[in-house]
Structure formats: C-alpha cells, structure tokens
C-alpha cells in the first residue's frame, strides 16, 4: 500500500467488488479502528486463556459502538460473533 493508508483504504471502499478482510494483523486492525475504517468486526472467542500477546482493542481514542448482527456457538465451545459498527 501507499504511505497514506487511510486514504488508500477509503479509495478501495469506494470501488465495487468484494469486502476486504483482515486476518491476524493486530497492528493494522488497531490503525483501522483508530481511523474509523472498519464496518464489521468478526470475532471468535475460544475456550482457551493464553495470557500474552497484543490486546485486541488497544489504543482506541474513543469508544466504538457496535451492534450484534450474528452469533454462533461451535461444537468446540468457541463462539463466533459478528458486529456492525454503529456510526
């Protein structure tokens, strides 16, 4: 991507096509959250406590309101949650 990530994401969101998905990149996710560039969050809660790693919602400047749009419980005990950003 170009140096101005925020503008590049805005340009991509204006184009027709499929949704953009970010998997396993906490730093990029934090940047996108801070710049209000995420429309939907899909979070899986696993029945395991790790105790280390990067916090999922680190460094937010203000709260982000979310609306639950989907939830699913898996046989493993994991729970899948989908939230839409409320603007």
PDB file of N, CA and C in Angstrom:
ATOM      1  N   UNK A   1       0.828  -1.178   0.000  1.00  0.00           N
ATOM      2  CA  UNK A   1       0.000   0.000   0.000  1.00  0.00           C
ATOM      3  C   UNK A   1       0.870   1.238   0.000  1.00  0.00           C
ATOM      4  N   UNK A   2       0.253   2.298  -0.350  1.00  0.00           N
ATOM      5  CA  UNK A   2       0.952   3.579  -0.362  1.00  0.00           C
ATOM      6  C   UNK A   2       1.145   4.080   1.062  1.00  0.00           C
ATOM      7  N   UNK A   3       1.865   5.183   1.201  1.00  0.00           N
ATOM      8  CA  UNK A   3       2.149   5.728   2.527  1.00  0.00           C
ATOM      9  C   UNK A   3       0.900   6.186   3.260  1.00  0.00           C
ATOM     10  N   UNK A   4      -0.078   6.743   2.574  1.00  0.00           N
ATOM     11  CA  UNK A   4      -1.305   7.223   3.208  1.00  0.00           C
ATOM     12  C   UNK A   4      -2.321   6.079   3.257  1.00  0.00           C
ATOM     13  N   UNK A   5      -2.187   5.238   4.265  1.00  0.00           N
ATOM     14  CA  UNK A   5      -3.028   4.043   4.382  1.00  0.00           C
ATOM     15  C   UNK A   5      -4.497   4.418   4.484  1.00  0.00           C
ATOM     16  N   UNK A   6      -4.810   5.434   5.275  1.00  0.00           N
ATOM     17  CA  UNK A   6      -6.210   5.837   5.463  1.00  0.00           C
ATOM     18  C   UNK A   6      -6.859   6.209   4.132  1.00  0.00           C
ATOM     19  N   UNK A   7      -6.206   7.021   3.333  1.00  0.00           N
ATOM     20  CA  UNK A   7      -6.763   7.429   2.040  1.00  0.00           C
ATOM     21  C   UNK A   7      -6.863   6.238   1.091  1.00  0.00           C
ATOM     22  N   UNK A   8      -5.884   5.366   1.109  1.00  0.00           N
ATOM     23  CA  UNK A   8      -5.905   4.188   0.237  1.00  0.00           C
ATOM     24  C   UNK A   8      -7.084   3.273   0.583  1.00  0.00           C
ATOM     25  N   UNK A   9      -7.335   3.071   1.874  1.00  0.00           N
ATOM     26  CA  UNK A   9      -8.480   2.256   2.301  1.00  0.00           C
ATOM     27  C   UNK A   9      -9.783   2.915   1.865  1.00  0.00           C
ATOM     28  N   UNK A  10      -9.905   4.223   2.046  1.00  0.00           N
ATOM     29  CA  UNK A  10     -11.114   4.934   1.618  1.00  0.00           C
ATOM     30  C   UNK A  10     -11.326   4.767   0.114  1.00  0.00           C
ATOM     31  N   UNK A  11     -10.265   4.852  -0.670  1.00  0.00           N
ATOM     32  CA  UNK A  11     -10.374   4.647  -2.121  1.00  0.00           C
ATOM     33  C   UNK A  11     -10.848   3.236  -2.440  1.00  0.00           C
ATOM     34  N   UNK A  12     -10.291   2.244  -1.765  1.00  0.00           N
ATOM     35  CA  UNK A  12     -10.692   0.853  -2.002  1.00  0.00           C
ATOM     36  C   UNK A  12     -12.155   0.625  -1.626  1.00  0.00           C
ATOM     37  N   UNK A  13     -12.621   1.244  -0.542  1.00  0.00           N
ATOM     38  CA  UNK A  13     -14.007   1.070  -0.103  1.00  0.00           C
ATOM     39  C   UNK A  13     -15.005   1.661  -1.095  1.00  0.00           C
ATOM     40  N   UNK A  14     -14.574   2.631  -1.890  1.00  0.00           N
ATOM     41  CA  UNK A  14     -15.460   3.261  -2.871  1.00  0.00           C
ATOM     42  C   UNK A  14     -15.589   2.449  -4.157  1.00  0.00           C
ATOM     43  N   UNK A  15     -14.722   1.472  -4.345  1.00  0.00           N
ATOM     44  CA  UNK A  15     -14.738   0.678  -5.570  1.00  0.00           C
ATOM     45  C   UNK A  15     -15.706  -0.489  -5.433  1.00  0.00           C
ATOM     46  N   UNK A  16     -16.323  -0.896  -6.552  1.00  0.00           N
ATOM     47  CA  UNK A  16     -17.197  -2.066  -6.499  1.00  0.00           C
ATOM     48  C   UNK A  16     -16.366  -3.328  -6.280  1.00  0.00           C
ATOM     49  N   UNK A  17     -17.011  -4.333  -5.735  1.00  0.00           N
ATOM     50  CA  UNK A  17     -16.309  -5.602  -5.550  1.00  0.00           C
ATOM     51  C   UNK A  17     -16.581  -6.196  -4.189  1.00  0.00           C
ATOM     52  N   UNK A  18     -15.784  -7.161  -3.854  1.00  0.00           N
ATOM     53  CA  UNK A  18     -15.952  -7.909  -2.610  1.00  0.00           C
ATOM     54  C   UNK A  18     -15.507  -7.096  -1.398  1.00  0.00           C
ATOM     55  N   UNK A  19     -15.915  -7.590  -0.230  1.00  0.00           N
ATOM     56  CA  UNK A  19     -15.499  -6.972   1.025  1.00  0.00           C
ATOM     57  C   UNK A  19     -14.011  -7.202   1.245  1.00  0.00           C
ATOM     58  N   UNK A  20     -13.391  -6.330   2.011  1.00  0.00           N
ATOM     59  CA  UNK A  20     -11.998  -6.509   2.415  1.00  0.00           C
ATOM     60  C   UNK A  20     -11.986  -7.222   3.756  1.00  0.00           C
ATOM     61  N   UNK A  21     -11.066  -8.141   3.926  1.00  0.00           N
ATOM     62  CA  UNK A  21     -10.954  -8.903   5.163  1.00  0.00           C
ATOM     63  C   UNK A  21      -9.519  -8.810   5.668  1.00  0.00           C
ATOM     64  N   UNK A  22      -9.364  -8.586   6.960  1.00  0.00           N
ATOM     65  CA  UNK A  22      -8.042  -8.563   7.585  1.00  0.00           C
ATOM     66  C   UNK A  22      -8.005  -9.697   8.600  1.00  0.00           C
ATOM     67  N   UNK A  23      -7.053 -10.590   8.437  1.00  0.00           N
ATOM     68  CA  UNK A  23      -6.910 -11.716   9.356  1.00  0.00           C
ATOM     69  C   UNK A  23      -5.536 -11.668  10.012  1.00  0.00           C
ATOM     70  N   UNK A  24      -5.506 -11.778  11.321  1.00  0.00           N
ATOM     71  CA  UNK A  24      -4.257 -11.943  12.039  1.00  0.00           C
ATOM     72  C   UNK A  24      -3.275 -10.797  11.964  1.00  0.00           C
ATOM     73  N   UNK A  25      -3.749  -9.576  11.846  1.00  0.00           N
ATOM     74  CA  UNK A  25      -2.848  -8.421  11.816  1.00  0.00           C
ATOM     75  C   UNK A  25      -3.299  -7.393  12.848  1.00  0.00           C
ATOM     76  N   UNK A  26      -2.958  -7.591  14.129  1.00  0.00           N
ATOM     77  CA  UNK A  26      -3.425  -6.667  15.162  1.00  0.00           C
ATOM     78  C   UNK A  26      -2.994  -5.221  14.935  1.00  0.00           C
ATOM     79  N   UNK A  27      -1.783  -5.001  14.472  1.00  0.00           N
ATOM     80  CA  UNK A  27      -1.318  -3.617  14.283  1.00  0.00           C
ATOM     81  C   UNK A  27      -2.140  -2.896  13.225  1.00  0.00           C
ATOM     82  N   UNK A  28      -2.406  -3.570  12.101  1.00  0.00           N
ATOM     83  CA  UNK A  28      -3.226  -2.951  11.060  1.00  0.00           C
ATOM     84  C   UNK A  28      -4.655  -2.759  11.561  1.00  0.00           C
ATOM     85  N   UNK A  29      -5.190  -3.749  12.269  1.00  0.00           N
ATOM     86  CA  UNK A  29      -6.544  -3.624  12.814  1.00  0.00           C
ATOM     87  C   UNK A  29      -6.631  -2.436  13.771  1.00  0.00           C
ATOM     88  N   UNK A  30      -5.629  -2.251  14.637  1.00  0.00           N
ATOM     89  CA  UNK A  30      -5.623  -1.108  15.563  1.00  0.00           C
ATOM     90  C   UNK A  30      -5.629   0.210  14.794  1.00  0.00           C
ATOM     91  N   UNK A  31      -4.821   0.292  13.749  1.00  0.00           N
ATOM     92  CA  UNK A  31      -4.768   1.513  12.935  1.00  0.00           C
ATOM     93  C   UNK A  31      -6.136   1.795  12.314  1.00  0.00           C
ATOM     94  N   UNK A  32      -6.752   0.754  11.740  1.00  0.00           N
ATOM     95  CA  UNK A  32      -8.049   0.928  11.081  1.00  0.00           C
ATOM     96  C   UNK A  32      -9.134   1.307  12.080  1.00  0.00           C
ATOM     97  N   UNK A  33      -9.099   0.736  13.289  1.00  0.00           N
ATOM     98  CA  UNK A  33     -10.065   1.099  14.330  1.00  0.00           C
ATOM     99  C   UNK A  33      -9.916   2.565  14.713  1.00  0.00           C
ATOM    100  N   UNK A  34      -8.679   3.018  14.895  1.00  0.00           N
ATOM    101  CA  UNK A  34      -8.427   4.396  15.308  1.00  0.00           C
ATOM    102  C   UNK A  34      -8.883   5.399  14.255  1.00  0.00           C
ATOM    103  N   UNK A  35      -8.965   4.972  13.001  1.00  0.00           N
ATOM    104  CA  UNK A  35      -9.361   5.870  11.916  1.00  0.00           C
ATOM    105  C   UNK A  35     -10.772   5.572  11.396  1.00  0.00           C
ATOM    106  N   UNK A  36     -11.566   4.814  12.181  1.00  0.00           N
ATOM    107  CA  UNK A  36     -12.968   4.519  11.854  1.00  0.00           C
ATOM    108  C   UNK A  36     -13.126   3.944  10.443  1.00  0.00           C
ATOM    109  N   UNK A  37     -12.286   2.969  10.105  1.00  0.00           N
ATOM    110  CA  UNK A  37     -12.319   2.368   8.773  1.00  0.00           C
ATOM    111  C   UNK A  37     -12.847   0.938   8.773  1.00  0.00           C
ATOM    112  N   UNK A  38     -13.339   0.458   9.912  1.00  0.00           N
ATOM    113  CA  UNK A  38     -13.871  -0.904   9.981  1.00  0.00           C
ATOM    114  C   UNK A  38     -15.387  -0.834  10.064  1.00  0.00           C
ATOM    115  N   UNK A  39     -16.055  -1.511   9.138  1.00  0.00           N
ATOM    116  CA  UNK A  39     -17.520  -1.534   9.099  1.00  0.00           C
ATOM    117  C   UNK A  39     -18.091  -2.706   9.886  1.00  0.00           C
ATOM    118  N   UNK A  40     -17.346  -3.809   9.947  1.00  0.00           N
ATOM    119  CA  UNK A  40     -17.853  -5.012  10.606  1.00  0.00           C
ATOM    120  C   UNK A  40     -16.708  -5.756  11.276  1.00  0.00           C
ATOM    121  N   UNK A  41     -16.959  -6.218  12.493  1.00  0.00           N
ATOM    122  CA  UNK A  41     -15.986  -7.000  13.250  1.00  0.00           C
ATOM    123  C   UNK A  41     -16.487  -8.432  13.340  1.00  0.00           C
ATOM    124  N   UNK A  42     -15.635  -9.394  13.033  1.00  0.00           N
ATOM    125  CA  UNK A  42     -15.942 -10.811  13.241  1.00  0.00           C
ATOM    126  C   UNK A  42     -14.922 -11.331  14.233  1.00  0.00           C
ATOM    127  N   UNK A  43     -15.411 -11.739  15.378  1.00  0.00           N
ATOM    128  CA  UNK A  43     -14.544 -12.129  16.485  1.00  0.00           C
ATOM    129  C   UNK A  43     -14.900 -13.545  16.909  1.00  0.00           C
ATOM    130  N   UNK A  44     -13.894 -14.370  17.095  1.00  0.00           N
ATOM    131  CA  UNK A  44     -14.102 -15.715  17.614  1.00  0.00           C
ATOM    132  C   UNK A  44     -13.512 -15.781  19.012  1.00  0.00           C
ATOM    133  N   UNK A  45     -14.334 -16.171  19.968  1.00  0.00           N
ATOM    134  CA  UNK A  45     -13.889 -16.347  21.344  1.00  0.00           C
ATOM    135  C   UNK A  45     -13.683 -17.839  21.548  1.00  0.00           C
ATOM    136  N   UNK A  46     -12.444 -18.224  21.813  1.00  0.00           N
ATOM    137  CA  UNK A  46     -12.105 -19.635  22.007  1.00  0.00           C
ATOM    138  C   UNK A  46     -12.017 -19.941  23.496  1.00  0.00           C
ATOM    139  N   UNK A  47     -12.352 -21.177  23.886  1.00  0.00           N
ATOM    140  CA  UNK A  47     -12.309 -21.538  25.304  1.00  0.00           C
ATOM    141  C   UNK A  47     -10.885 -21.855  25.768  1.00  0.00           C
ATOM    142  N   UNK A  48      -9.973 -20.900  25.550  1.00  0.00           N
ATOM    143  CA  UNK A  48      -8.571 -21.052  25.943  1.00  0.00           C
ATOM    144  C   UNK A  48      -8.082 -19.701  26.462  1.00  0.00           C
ATOM    145  N   UNK A  49      -7.373 -19.691  27.571  1.00  0.00           N
ATOM    146  CA  UNK A  49      -6.773 -18.467  28.098  1.00  0.00           C
ATOM    147  C   UNK A  49      -5.276 -18.527  27.847  1.00  0.00           C
ATOM    148  N   UNK A  50      -4.750 -17.559  27.095  1.00  0.00           N
ATOM    149  CA  UNK A  50      -3.342 -17.582  26.714  1.00  0.00           C
ATOM    150  C   UNK A  50      -2.497 -16.731  27.661  1.00  0.00           C
ATOM    151  N   UNK A  51      -2.945 -15.520  27.963  1.00  0.00           N
ATOM    152  CA  UNK A  51      -2.232 -14.680  28.913  1.00  0.00           C
ATOM    153  C   UNK A  51      -1.122 -13.819  28.348  1.00  0.00           C
ATOM    154  N   UNK A  52      -0.930 -13.826  27.043  1.00  0.00           N
ATOM    155  CA  UNK A  52       0.068 -12.942  26.440  1.00  0.00           C
ATOM    156  C   UNK A  52      -0.360 -12.603  25.024  1.00  0.00           C
ATOM    157  N   UNK A  53       0.350 -11.676  24.412  1.00  0.00           N
ATOM    158  CA  UNK A  53       0.004 -11.256  23.057  1.00  0.00           C
ATOM    159  C   UNK A  53      -0.487  -9.820  23.045  1.00  0.00           C
ATOM    160  N   UNK A  54      -0.873  -9.351  21.865  1.00  0.00           N
ATOM    161  CA  UNK A  54      -1.365  -7.982  21.715  1.00  0.00           C
ATOM    162  C   UNK A  54      -2.846  -7.912  22.064  1.00  0.00           C
ATOM    163  N   UNK A  55      -3.253  -6.930  22.877  1.00  0.00           N
ATOM    164  CA  UNK A  55      -4.675  -6.754  23.162  1.00  0.00           C
ATOM    165  C   UNK A  55      -5.435  -6.424  21.881  1.00  0.00           C
ATOM    166  N   UNK A  56      -6.638  -6.935  21.769  1.00  0.00           N
ATOM    167  CA  UNK A  56      -7.426  -6.758  20.552  1.00  0.00           C
ATOM    168  C   UNK A  56      -7.854  -5.309  20.336  1.00  0.00           C
ATOM    169  N   UNK A  57      -8.218  -4.608  21.398  1.00  0.00           N
ATOM    170  CA  UNK A  57      -8.753  -3.251  21.262  1.00  0.00           C
ATOM    171  C   UNK A  57      -7.855  -2.232  21.951  1.00  0.00           C
ATOM    172  N   UNK A  58      -6.605  -2.255  21.653  1.00  0.00           N
ATOM    173  CA  UNK A  58      -5.603  -1.394  22.279  1.00  0.00           C
ATOM    174  C   UNK A  58      -5.563  -0.014  21.635  1.00  0.00           C
ATOM    175  N   UNK A  59      -5.431   1.024  22.454  1.00  0.00           N
ATOM    176  CA  UNK A  59      -5.149   2.367  21.969  1.00  0.00           C
ATOM    177  C   UNK A  59      -6.292   3.098  21.293  1.00  0.00           C
ATOM    178  N   UNK A  60      -7.533   2.741  21.597  1.00  0.00           N
ATOM    179  CA  UNK A  60      -8.647   3.463  20.986  1.00  0.00           C
ATOM    180  C   UNK A  60      -8.760   4.853  21.585  1.00  0.00           C
ATOM    181  N   UNK A  61      -8.961   5.853  20.740  1.00  0.00           N
ATOM    182  CA  UNK A  61      -9.075   7.236  21.202  1.00  0.00           C
ATOM    183  C   UNK A  61     -10.449   7.516  21.798  1.00  0.00           C
ATOM    184  N   UNK A  62     -11.463   6.834  21.305  1.00  0.00           N
ATOM    185  CA  UNK A  62     -12.823   6.986  21.827  1.00  0.00           C
ATOM    186  C   UNK A  62     -13.554   5.671  21.631  1.00  0.00           C
ATOM    187  N   UNK A  63     -14.687   5.538  22.305  1.00  0.00           N
ATOM    188  CA  UNK A  63     -15.406   4.272  22.212  1.00  0.00           C
ATOM    189  C   UNK A  63     -16.007   4.102  20.821  1.00  0.00           C
ATOM    190  N   UNK A  64     -16.172   2.852  20.437  1.00  0.00           N
ATOM    191  CA  UNK A  64     -16.791   2.492  19.160  1.00  0.00           C
ATOM    192  C   UNK A  64     -18.041   1.692  19.492  1.00  0.00           C
ATOM    193  N   UNK A  65     -19.203   2.188  19.097  1.00  0.00           N
ATOM    194  CA  UNK A  65     -20.449   1.481  19.347  1.00  0.00           C
ATOM    195  C   UNK A  65     -20.646   0.411  18.289  1.00  0.00           C
ATOM    196  N   UNK A  66     -21.049  -0.775  18.747  1.00  0.00           N
ATOM    197  CA  UNK A  66     -21.247  -1.916  17.861  1.00  0.00           C
ATOM    198  C   UNK A  66     -22.642  -2.484  18.040  1.00  0.00           C
ATOM    199  N   UNK A  67     -23.161  -3.091  16.976  1.00  0.00           N
ATOM    200  CA  UNK A  67     -24.458  -3.771  17.008  1.00  0.00           C
ATOM    201  C   UNK A  67     -24.222  -5.233  16.643  1.00  0.00           C
ATOM    202  N   UNK A  68     -24.656  -6.144  17.518  1.00  0.00           N
ATOM    203  CA  UNK A  68     -24.518  -7.573  17.244  1.00  0.00           C
ATOM    204  C   UNK A  68     -25.417  -7.947  16.075  1.00  0.00           C
ATOM    205  N   UNK A  69     -24.836  -8.543  15.025  1.00  0.00           N
ATOM    206  CA  UNK A  69     -25.632  -8.937  13.863  1.00  0.00           C
ATOM    207  C   UNK A  69     -25.654 -10.451  13.658  1.00  0.00           C
ATOM    208  N   UNK A  70     -24.768 -11.161  14.350  1.00  0.00           N
ATOM    209  CA  UNK A  70     -24.757 -12.620  14.212  1.00  0.00           C
ATOM    210  C   UNK A  70     -23.963 -13.227  15.362  1.00  0.00           C
ATOM    211  N   UNK A  71     -24.404 -14.397  15.818  1.00  0.00           N
ATOM    212  CA  UNK A  71     -23.611 -15.162  16.781  1.00  0.00           C
ATOM    213  C   UNK A  71     -23.825 -16.640  16.532  1.00  0.00           C
ATOM    214  N   UNK A  72     -22.794 -17.407  16.793  1.00  0.00           N
ATOM    215  CA  UNK A  72     -22.856 -18.846  16.545  1.00  0.00           C
ATOM    216  C   UNK A  72     -21.962 -19.548  17.556  1.00  0.00           C
ATOM    217  N   UNK A  73     -22.485 -20.627  18.137  1.00  0.00           N
ATOM    218  CA  UNK A  73     -21.700 -21.450  19.044  1.00  0.00           C
ATOM    219  C   UNK A  73     -21.258 -22.701  18.300  1.00  0.00           C
ATOM    220  N   UNK A  74     -19.976 -23.011  18.404  1.00  0.00           N
ATOM    221  CA  UNK A  74     -19.410 -24.168  17.722  1.00  0.00           C
ATOM    222  C   UNK A  74     -19.284 -25.342  18.685  1.00  0.00           C
ATOM    223  N   UNK A  75     -19.223 -26.556  18.145  1.00  0.00           N
ATOM    224  CA  UNK A  75     -19.095 -27.756  18.972  1.00  0.00           C
ATOM    225  C   UNK A  75     -17.861 -27.709  19.871  1.00  0.00           C
ATOM    226  N   UNK A  76     -16.838 -27.005  19.453  1.00  0.00           N
ATOM    227  CA  UNK A  76     -15.593 -26.892  20.227  1.00  0.00           C
ATOM    228  C   UNK A  76     -15.760 -26.034  21.478  1.00  0.00           C
ATOM    229  N   UNK A  77     -16.870 -25.309  21.555  1.00  0.00           N
ATOM    230  CA  UNK A  77     -17.080 -24.371  22.650  1.00  0.00           C
ATOM    231  C   UNK A  77     -16.751 -22.940  22.263  1.00  0.00           C
ATOM    232  N   UNK A  78     -16.167 -22.758  21.091  1.00  0.00           N
ATOM    233  CA  UNK A  78     -15.871 -21.406  20.599  1.00  0.00           C
ATOM    234  C   UNK A  78     -17.176 -20.711  20.221  1.00  0.00           C
ATOM    235  N   UNK A  79     -17.157 -19.398  20.294  1.00  0.00           N
ATOM    236  CA  UNK A  79     -18.320 -18.597  19.922  1.00  0.00           C
ATOM    237  C   UNK A  79     -17.893 -17.604  18.850  1.00  0.00           C
ATOM    238  N   UNK A  80     -18.615 -17.576  17.751  1.00  0.00           N
ATOM    239  CA  UNK A  80     -18.361 -16.617  16.677  1.00  0.00           C
ATOM    240  C   UNK A  80     -19.324 -15.451  16.803  1.00  0.00           C
ATOM    241  N   UNK A  81     -18.798 -14.244  16.799  1.00  0.00           N
ATOM    242  CA  UNK A  81     -19.598 -13.032  16.941  1.00  0.00           C
ATOM    243  C   UNK A  81     -19.350 -12.113  15.755  1.00  0.00           C
ATOM    244  N   UNK A  82     -20.404 -11.527  15.234  1.00  0.00           N
ATOM    245  CA  UNK A  82     -20.271 -10.535  14.161  1.00  0.00           C
ATOM    246  C   UNK A  82     -20.964  -9.263  14.628  1.00  0.00           C
ATOM    247  N   UNK A  83     -20.232  -8.163  14.576  1.00  0.00           N
ATOM    248  CA  UNK A  83     -20.741  -6.862  14.990  1.00  0.00           C
ATOM    249  C   UNK A  83     -20.600  -5.866  13.852  1.00  0.00           C
ATOM    250  N   UNK A  84     -21.590  -5.010  13.716  1.00  0.00           N
ATOM    251  CA  UNK A  84     -21.550  -3.921  12.743  1.00  0.00           C
ATOM    252  C   UNK A  84     -21.220  -2.631  13.499  1.00  0.00           C
ATOM    253  N   UNK A  85     -20.353  -1.810  12.926  1.00  0.00           N
ATOM    254  CA  UNK A  85     -20.027  -0.523  13.528  1.00  0.00           C
ATOM    255  C   UNK A  85     -21.230   0.410  13.408  1.00  0.00           C
ATOM    256  N   UNK A  86     -21.620   1.025  14.518  1.00  0.00           N
ATOM    257  CA  UNK A  86     -22.726   1.980  14.531  1.00  0.00           C
ATOM    258  C   UNK A  86     -22.124   3.372  14.402  1.00  0.00           C
ATOM    259  N   UNK A  87     -22.503   4.066  13.341  1.00  0.00           N
ATOM    260  CA  UNK A  87     -21.966   5.419  13.112  1.00  0.00           C
ATOM    261  C   UNK A  87     -23.062   6.442  13.275  1.00  0.00           C
TER     262      UNK A  87
END
